Amino acid sequence: MSSVLGKMVSSLAEPSFGIPTDVTFQVMGFRSPELADGPDIERMLGEVRGHKLLLGLFSEVFRRSFYGPAKETKDIIPVKQTTLGAFEKMFEYIYQKEVQWGPLTVLELYDVVNLAEKYDISGLMEEVTNQIVNVPLTMENLMEVADTAAQFTQFPTVSSPLLLTCAKFLKKNTKTPAELLQFATDQAGKDQADTVLQLLALVKGLPAGKDLPALKCHNCREDKCVNGSVITSSDKFIPGCKMVVNRQSAFCVNAGKVYTVVVVEAGKTIVKCTDQNGKDQSFYIIYNNIPTFCYKCD
């Protein structure tokens, strides 16, 4: 989609644009009652409003729902078995907003996967899959990520590569069979036995030694870490990526400070990030032909 058209589509979401929405989705879910021993009650978690024409252009499912022979006659539609956050992310994608994936957990990302499949939005599926399979891994979160992937086997194109990435990470970080056995032993009694067995089977099937497939760096997402290299392209500013100011840039007064990418904005020329104190700041990606940031992977 061209940048001009993308901006127009994005503007549709703003009431001030002047084209009112014509459909409202009420996201339903269960909230615990005030009394601890009472039953969970289905309630409306929130509303998301949209334009039928735009939704129909992005999704064949929406198109049939709004314009097909058995079209929906109501303008208020309940939606179940999802979360309000996931539904809002789907609409951000449709309305060409900058989707901030960074704050979402793997489980929350799978909620978006479920919606992408339900409404047959292939572009959204591709984007959220890329976010999932490149999730930063540590030995502390490895089992949580792997166990989440194992719970969603109905999405094999997402879960299979994620489990394989987890297995590659585990193999890389357990240098000996004894360390691998200790890892498996440490998981005993955590209700993740099946996932541990899956990981061990995948690790066993991986090539040994130097032939092990490359594992992307958790920060720069490159097969071979490029820590300290300048960042020259907007698509390299992945939410959650750590970086420092290039000492050769116009912003060298901030050299040494660590920033975390939030989102690329304003025609992909400006990156919004947070500093070590959580303060939001924005910088030009390149200023006077000099890249502003370098990767901070260590």
mmCIF file of C-alpha atoms in Angstrom:
data_model
loop_
_atom_site.group_PDB
_atom_site.id
_atom_site.type_symbol
_atom_site.label_atom_id
_atom_site.label_comp_id
_atom_site.label_asym_id
_atom_site.label_seq_id
_atom_site.Cartn_x
_atom_site.Cartn_y
_atom_site.Cartn_z
ATOM 1 C CA MET A 1 0.000 0.000 0.000
ATOM 2 C CA SER A 2 1.392 3.424 -0.959
ATOM 3 C CA SER A 3 2.350 5.799 1.841
ATOM 4 C CA VAL A 4 -0.316 8.324 0.776
ATOM 5 C CA LEU A 5 -3.072 5.711 0.709
ATOM 6 C CA GLY A 6 -1.775 4.237 3.959
ATOM 7 C CA LYS A 7 -2.064 7.630 5.660
ATOM 8 C CA MET A 8 -5.620 8.019 4.374
ATOM 9 C CA VAL A 9 -6.587 4.590 5.679
ATOM 10 C CA SER A 10 -4.939 5.378 9.013
ATOM 11 C CA SER A 11 -6.880 8.645 9.202
ATOM 12 C CA LEU A 12 -10.178 6.757 8.898
ATOM 13 C CA ALA A 13 -9.728 5.613 12.472
ATOM 14 C CA GLU A 14 -9.812 9.226 13.677
ATOM 15 C CA PRO A 15 -13.313 10.683 14.279
ATOM 16 C CA SER A 16 -12.035 14.068 13.093
ATOM 17 C CA PHE A 17 -11.521 12.625 9.589
ATOM 18 C CA GLY A 18 -15.267 12.916 9.097
ATOM 19 C CA ILE A 19 -16.220 9.432 7.857
ATOM 20 C CA PRO A 20 -18.145 7.703 10.652
ATOM 21 C CA THR A 21 -17.778 4.025 11.463
ATOM 22 C CA ASP A 22 -20.670 1.739 10.565
ATOM 23 C CA VAL A 23 -19.999 -1.404 12.607
ATOM 24 C CA THR A 24 -19.164 -2.029 16.261
ATOM 25 C CA PHE A 25 -17.590 -5.195 17.643
ATOM 26 C CA GLN A 26 -18.240 -5.981 21.282
ATOM 27 C CA VAL A 27 -15.446 -8.186 22.589
ATOM 28 C CA MET A 28 -16.881 -10.539 25.194
ATOM 29 C CA GLY A 29 -14.986 -12.388 27.890
ATOM 30 C CA PHE A 30 -15.172 -13.739 31.402
ATOM 31 C CA ARG A 31 -14.276 -11.721 34.455
ATOM 32 C CA SER A 32 -14.131 -13.105 37.950
ATOM 33 C CA PRO A 33 -16.933 -11.874 40.228
ATOM 34 C CA GLU A 34 -16.321 -9.832 43.332
ATOM 35 C CA LEU A 35 -17.078 -12.864 45.491
ATOM 36 C CA ALA A 36 -14.259 -15.396 45.317
ATOM 37 C CA ASP A 37 -16.594 -18.413 45.320
ATOM 38 C CA GLY A 38 -18.976 -17.077 42.666
ATOM 39 C CA PRO A 39 -19.083 -18.219 39.023
ATOM 40 C CA ASP A 40 -17.225 -16.332 36.306
ATOM 41 C CA ILE A 41 -19.545 -13.966 34.466
ATOM 42 C CA GLU A 42 -19.425 -13.192 30.748
ATOM 43 C CA ARG A 43 -19.132 -9.453 30.245
ATOM 44 C CA MET A 44 -18.225 -6.999 27.534
ATOM 45 C CA LEU A 45 -14.490 -6.273 27.753
ATOM 46 C CA GLY A 46 -14.645 -3.364 25.333
ATOM 47 C CA GLU A 47 -15.773 -2.114 21.938
ATOM 48 C CA VAL A 48 -13.895 -1.716 18.665
ATOM 49 C CA ARG A 49 -15.474 0.305 15.858
ATOM 50 C CA GLY A 50 -14.724 0.020 12.159
ATOM 51 C CA HIS A 51 -15.742 0.603 8.564
ATOM 52 C CA LYS A 52 -17.351 -2.357 6.789
ATOM 53 C CA LEU A 53 -15.890 -1.454 3.393
ATOM 54 C CA LEU A 54 -12.308 -1.317 4.642
ATOM 55 C CA LEU A 55 -12.690 -4.510 6.668
ATOM 56 C CA GLY A 56 -14.129 -6.236 3.610
ATOM 57 C CA LEU A 57 -11.153 -5.164 1.506
ATOM 58 C CA PHE A 58 -8.718 -6.754 3.965
ATOM 59 C CA SER A 59 -10.637 -9.920 4.775
ATOM 60 C CA GLU A 60 -12.737 -12.286 2.676
ATOM 61 C CA VAL A 61 -14.467 -13.350 5.891
ATOM 62 C CA PHE A 62 -15.540 -9.789 6.647
ATOM 63 C CA ARG A 63 -16.535 -9.311 3.003
ATOM 64 C CA ARG A 64 -18.913 -12.276 3.074
ATOM 65 C CA SER A 65 -20.215 -11.227 6.479
ATOM 66 C CA PHE A 66 -21.072 -7.695 5.378
ATOM 67 C CA TYR A 67 -21.809 -8.076 1.657
ATOM 68 C CA GLY A 68 -22.503 -11.760 0.987
ATOM 69 C CA PRO A 69 -25.885 -13.472 0.451
ATOM 70 C CA ALA A 70 -26.192 -14.219 4.182
ATOM 71 C CA LYS A 71 -24.797 -10.875 5.274
ATOM 72 C CA GLU A 72 -24.912 -9.655 8.854
ATOM 73 C CA THR A 73 -27.857 -7.303 9.375
ATOM 74 C CA LYS A 74 -26.808 -5.964 12.759
ATOM 75 C CA ASP A 75 -24.337 -3.137 13.230
ATOM 76 C CA ILE A 76 -23.312 -4.339 16.699
ATOM 77 C CA ILE A 77 -21.557 -7.720 16.584
ATOM 78 C CA PRO A 78 -20.411 -9.714 19.638
ATOM 79 C CA VAL A 79 -16.983 -11.363 19.385
ATOM 80 C CA LYS A 80 -15.969 -14.230 21.654
ATOM 81 C CA GLN A 81 -12.929 -16.422 22.332
ATOM 82 C CA THR A 82 -10.377 -13.653 21.950
ATOM 83 C CA THR A 83 -9.010 -10.734 23.929
ATOM 84 C CA LEU A 84 -9.699 -7.040 23.564
ATOM 85 C CA GLY A 85 -5.970 -6.381 23.106
ATOM 86 C CA ALA A 86 -5.628 -8.902 20.290
ATOM 87 C CA PHE A 87 -8.685 -7.546 18.480
ATOM 88 C CA GLU A 88 -7.308 -4.018 18.747
ATOM 89 C CA LYS A 89 -3.962 -5.160 17.293
ATOM 90 C CA MET A 90 -5.776 -6.649 14.313
ATOM 91 C CA PHE A 91 -7.547 -3.346 13.719
ATOM 92 C CA GLU A 92 -4.274 -1.432 14.047
ATOM 93 C CA TYR A 93 -2.891 -3.602 11.247
ATOM 94 C CA ILE A 94 -5.977 -3.129 9.048
ATOM 95 C CA TYR A 95 -5.981 0.631 9.622
ATOM 96 C CA GLN A 96 -2.270 0.855 8.771
ATOM 97 C CA LYS A 97 -1.211 1.943 12.231
ATOM 98 C CA GLU A 98 2.261 1.219 13.567
ATOM 99 C CA VAL A 99 1.603 -1.966 15.530
ATOM 100 C CA GLN A 100 3.706 -2.089 18.691
ATOM 101 C CA TRP A 101 4.355 -5.797 19.159
ATOM 102 C CA GLY A 102 7.123 -5.419 21.734
ATOM 103 C CA PRO A 103 4.984 -5.316 24.920
ATOM 104 C CA LEU A 104 3.013 -8.477 23.996
ATOM 105 C CA THR A 105 3.791 -11.869 25.500
ATOM 106 C CA VAL A 106 4.036 -14.953 23.277
ATOM 107 C CA LEU A 107 0.612 -16.052 24.525
ATOM 108 C CA GLU A 108 -0.882 -12.686 23.561
ATOM 109 C CA LEU A 109 0.756 -12.930 20.130
ATOM 110 C CA TYR A 110 -0.960 -16.290 19.630
ATOM 111 C CA ASP A 111 -4.293 -14.551 20.279
ATOM 112 C CA VAL A 112 -3.513 -12.405 17.232
ATOM 113 C CA VAL A 113 -2.525 -15.527 15.245
ATOM 114 C CA ASN A 114 -5.939 -16.975 16.045
ATOM 115 C CA LEU A 115 -7.675 -13.842 14.736
ATOM 116 C CA ALA A 116 -5.515 -13.712 11.601
ATOM 117 C CA GLU A 117 -6.592 -17.261 10.768
ATOM 118 C CA LYS A 118 -10.237 -16.732 11.747
ATOM 119 C CA TYR A 119 -10.600 -13.688 9.482
ATOM 120 C CA ASP A 120 -8.169 -14.966 6.817
ATOM 121 C CA ILE A 121 -5.800 -11.977 6.874
ATOM 122 C CA SER A 122 -2.595 -13.412 5.406
ATOM 123 C CA GLY A 123 -0.499 -10.252 5.807
ATOM 124 C CA LEU A 124 -1.298 -10.077 9.515
ATOM 125 C CA MET A 125 -0.509 -13.769 9.906
ATOM 126 C CA GLU A 126 2.872 -13.263 8.266
ATOM 127 C CA GLU A 127 3.718 -10.255 10.432
ATOM 128 C CA VAL A 128 2.724 -11.792 13.769
ATOM 129 C CA THR A 129 4.425 -15.097 12.877
ATOM 130 C CA ASN A 130 7.646 -13.212 12.262
ATOM 131 C CA GLN A 131 7.301 -11.592 15.680
ATOM 132 C CA ILE A 132 6.742 -14.938 17.383
ATOM 133 C CA VAL A 133 9.558 -16.939 15.797
ATOM 134 C CA ASN A 134 12.010 -14.114 16.555
ATOM 135 C CA VAL A 135 11.010 -13.641 20.182
ATOM 136 C CA PRO A 136 14.111 -13.023 22.359
ATOM 137 C CA LEU A 137 15.025 -16.167 24.290
ATOM 138 C CA THR A 138 16.832 -16.618 27.590
ATOM 139 C CA MET A 139 17.332 -19.721 29.717
ATOM 140 C CA GLU A 140 14.817 -18.156 32.113
ATOM 141 C CA ASN A 141 11.964 -17.818 29.595
ATOM 142 C CA LEU A 142 12.812 -20.776 27.329
ATOM 143 C CA MET A 143 10.335 -23.254 28.812
ATOM 144 C CA GLU A 144 7.531 -20.696 29.017
ATOM 145 C CA VAL A 145 7.940 -19.881 25.313
ATOM 146 C CA ALA A 146 8.326 -23.532 24.275
ATOM 147 C CA ASP A 147 5.346 -24.648 26.369
ATOM 148 C CA THR A 148 3.178 -21.917 24.858
ATOM 149 C CA ALA A 149 4.176 -23.083 21.350
ATOM 150 C CA ALA A 150 3.370 -26.682 22.308
ATOM 151 C CA GLN A 151 -0.136 -25.663 23.382
ATOM 152 C CA PHE A 152 -0.945 -24.243 19.936
ATOM 153 C CA THR A 153 -0.232 -27.184 17.650
ATOM 154 C CA GLN A 154 -3.288 -26.146 15.617
ATOM 155 C CA PHE A 155 -1.005 -23.479 14.137
ATOM 156 C CA PRO A 156 1.873 -25.661 12.865
ATOM 157 C CA THR A 157 3.365 -22.986 10.596
ATOM 158 C CA VAL A 158 3.893 -20.855 13.703
ATOM 159 C CA SER A 159 4.518 -23.341 16.504
ATOM 160 C CA SER A 160 6.846 -25.741 14.670
ATOM 161 C CA PRO A 161 9.485 -23.125 13.766
ATOM 162 C CA LEU A 162 9.203 -21.586 17.251
ATOM 163 C CA LEU A 163 9.833 -24.944 18.921
ATOM 164 C CA LEU A 164 12.767 -25.535 16.588
ATOM 165 C CA THR A 165 14.203 -22.135 17.527
ATOM 166 C CA CYS A 166 13.828 -23.064 21.197
ATOM 167 C CA ALA A 167 15.635 -26.359 20.576
ATOM 168 C CA LYS A 168 18.505 -24.605 18.779
ATOM 169 C CA PHE A 169 18.795 -22.149 21.655
ATOM 170 C CA LEU A 170 18.834 -24.985 24.193
ATOM 171 C CA LYS A 171 21.509 -26.891 22.271
ATOM 172 C CA LYS A 172 23.661 -23.789 21.988
ATOM 173 C CA ASN A 173 23.420 -23.081 25.718
ATOM 174 C CA THR A 174 23.962 -26.634 27.005
ATOM 175 C CA LYS A 175 27.478 -27.543 25.938
ATOM 176 C CA THR A 176 27.534 -31.131 27.217
ATOM 177 C CA PRO A 177 25.066 -34.032 27.570
ATOM 178 C CA ALA A 178 25.370 -33.605 31.342
ATOM 179 C CA GLU A 179 24.196 -29.983 31.111
ATOM 180 C CA LEU A 180 21.295 -31.023 28.895
ATOM 181 C CA LEU A 181 20.338 -33.735 31.384
ATOM 182 C CA GLN A 182 20.535 -31.218 34.226
ATOM 183 C CA PHE A 183 18.221 -28.880 32.312
ATOM 184 C CA ALA A 184 15.670 -31.676 31.878
ATOM 185 C CA THR A 185 15.985 -32.611 35.560
ATOM 186 C CA ASP A 186 15.386 -29.012 36.618
ATOM 187 C CA GLN A 187 12.005 -29.077 34.860
ATOM 188 C CA ALA A 188 10.740 -32.042 36.879
ATOM 189 C CA GLY A 189 7.429 -31.388 38.631
ATOM 190 C CA LYS A 190 6.609 -28.265 36.580
ATOM 191 C CA ASP A 191 3.798 -29.815 34.465
ATOM 192 C CA GLN A 192 5.828 -29.319 31.295
ATOM 193 C CA ALA A 193 7.118 -32.865 30.851
ATOM 194 C CA ASP A 194 5.686 -33.294 27.342
ATOM 195 C CA THR A 195 7.262 -30.032 26.183
ATOM 196 C CA VAL A 196 10.632 -31.010 27.645
ATOM 197 C CA LEU A 197 10.478 -34.317 25.745
ATOM 198 C CA GLN A 198 9.627 -32.468 22.526
ATOM 199 C CA LEU A 199 12.592 -30.140 22.983
ATOM 200 C CA LEU A 200 14.972 -32.994 23.749
ATOM 201 C CA ALA A 201 13.808 -34.859 20.649
ATOM 202 C CA LEU A 202 14.352 -31.769 18.511
ATOM 203 C CA VAL A 203 17.777 -31.171 20.042
ATOM 204 C CA LYS A 204 18.746 -34.777 19.303
ATOM 205 C CA GLY A 205 17.799 -34.286 15.649
ATOM 206 C CA LEU A 206 19.911 -31.148 15.207
ATOM 207 C CA PRO A 207 23.323 -31.347 13.524
ATOM 208 C CA ALA A 208 26.261 -31.505 15.906
ATOM 209 C CA GLY A 209 29.019 -28.973 16.547
ATOM 210 C CA LYS A 210 29.822 -26.345 13.986
ATOM 211 C CA ASP A 211 27.129 -27.607 11.617
ATOM 212 C CA LEU A 212 24.384 -26.431 13.979
ATOM 213 C CA PRO A 213 22.066 -24.056 12.093
ATOM 214 C CA ALA A 214 22.705 -20.424 12.964
ATOM 215 C CA LEU A 215 20.665 -18.975 15.827
ATOM 216 C CA LYS A 216 19.762 -15.340 15.404
ATOM 217 C CA CYS A 217 21.078 -12.869 17.958
ATOM 218 C CA HIS A 218 18.383 -12.087 20.525
ATOM 219 C CA ASN A 219 18.850 -8.352 19.973
ATOM 220 C CA CYS A 220 19.940 -7.507 16.403
ATOM 221 C CA ARG A 221 18.167 -10.626 15.038
ATOM 222 C CA GLU A 222 21.061 -11.348 12.688
ATOM 223 C CA ASP A 223 22.458 -14.860 12.177
ATOM 224 C CA LYS A 224 25.875 -13.499 13.142
ATOM 225 C CA CYS A 225 25.634 -10.850 15.866
ATOM 226 C CA VAL A 226 26.571 -7.355 14.655
ATOM 227 C CA ASN A 227 26.947 -5.743 18.060
ATOM 228 C CA GLY A 228 28.306 -2.189 17.695
ATOM 229 C CA SER A 229 27.399 -1.866 14.008
ATOM 230 C CA VAL A 230 25.427 1.163 12.857
ATOM 231 C CA ILE A 231 21.737 0.671 12.079
ATOM 232 C CA THR A 232 21.014 2.050 8.629
ATOM 233 C CA SER A 233 17.578 0.710 7.670
ATOM 234 C CA SER A 234 14.180 1.387 9.237
ATOM 235 C CA ASP A 235 13.211 -2.299 9.082
ATOM 236 C CA LYS A 236 16.107 -3.130 11.420
ATOM 237 C CA PHE A 237 14.547 -1.133 14.275
ATOM 238 C CA ILE A 238 12.642 -4.039 15.795
ATOM 239 C CA PRO A 239 10.564 -3.291 18.924
ATOM 240 C CA GLY A 240 12.563 -4.270 21.998
ATOM 241 C CA CYS A 241 15.952 -3.912 20.276
ATOM 242 C CA LYS A 242 18.661 -2.332 22.467
ATOM 243 C CA MET A 243 20.888 0.339 20.905
ATOM 244 C CA VAL A 244 23.307 3.151 21.732
ATOM 245 C CA VAL A 245 23.893 6.497 20.039
ATOM 246 C CA ASN A 246 26.573 6.488 17.337
ATOM 247 C CA ARG A 247 29.476 8.634 18.568
ATOM 248 C CA GLN A 248 29.889 10.018 15.049
ATOM 249 C CA SER A 249 26.292 11.212 14.816
ATOM 250 C CA ALA A 250 24.790 14.631 15.442
ATOM 251 C CA PHE A 251 23.349 13.265 18.692
ATOM 252 C CA CYS A 252 26.724 12.220 20.130
ATOM 253 C CA VAL A 253 25.952 14.184 23.316
ATOM 254 C CA ASN A 254 23.851 11.119 24.218
ATOM 255 C CA ALA A 255 26.643 8.644 23.399
ATOM 256 C CA GLY A 256 26.801 5.750 25.838
ATOM 257 C CA LYS A 257 23.136 5.872 26.776
ATOM 258 C CA VAL A 258 21.148 2.730 26.051
ATOM 259 C CA TYR A 259 17.788 3.058 24.276
ATOM 260 C CA THR A 260 15.076 0.507 23.494
ATOM 261 C CA VAL A 261 13.128 0.630 20.229
ATOM 262 C CA VAL A 262 9.384 1.214 20.553
ATOM 263 C CA VAL A 263 8.298 1.884 16.975
ATOM 264 C CA VAL A 264 9.388 3.511 13.709
ATOM 265 C CA GLU A 265 7.143 6.426 12.794
ATOM 266 C CA ALA A 266 6.718 9.472 10.526
ATOM 267 C CA GLY A 267 7.299 7.868 7.149
ATOM 268 C CA LYS A 268 9.928 5.473 8.542
ATOM 269 C CA THR A 269 12.488 8.249 9.078
ATOM 270 C CA ILE A 270 12.094 8.626 12.851
ATOM 271 C CA VAL A 271 12.435 5.985 15.557
ATOM 272 C CA LYS A 272 10.575 6.305 18.837
ATOM 273 C CA CYS A 273 12.394 4.720 21.770
ATOM 274 C CA THR A 274 12.682 4.761 25.544
ATOM 275 C CA ASP A 275 15.804 5.555 27.553
ATOM 276 C CA GLN A 276 17.055 3.699 30.614
ATOM 277 C CA ASN A 277 14.655 5.679 32.809
ATOM 278 C CA GLY A 278 11.627 4.772 30.701
ATOM 279 C CA LYS A 279 11.343 8.229 29.123
ATOM 280 C CA ASP A 280 10.049 8.343 25.539
ATOM 281 C CA GLN A 281 12.285 10.035 22.957
ATOM 282 C CA SER A 282 12.368 10.255 19.176
ATOM 283 C CA PHE A 283 15.381 10.476 16.859
ATOM 284 C CA TYR A 284 16.035 10.617 13.141
ATOM 285 C CA ILE A 285 17.247 7.229 11.949
ATOM 286 C CA ILE A 286 19.812 8.987 9.737
ATOM 287 C CA TYR A 287 20.753 12.645 10.108
ATOM 288 C CA ASN A 288 23.159 14.460 7.766
ATOM 289 C CA ASN A 289 23.877 11.082 6.120
ATOM 290 C CA ILE A 290 25.134 9.592 9.419
ATOM 291 C CA PRO A 291 23.196 6.794 11.188
ATOM 292 C CA THR A 292 22.133 7.786 14.684
ATOM 293 C CA PHE A 293 22.291 4.407 16.416
ATOM 294 C CA CYS A 294 24.446 1.300 16.813
ATOM 295 C CA TYR A 295 23.354 -2.111 18.078
ATOM 296 C CA LYS A 296 23.841 -2.846 21.784
ATOM 297 C CA CYS A 297 23.733 -6.644 21.989
ATOM 298 C CA ASP A 298 26.069 -7.319 24.930
#
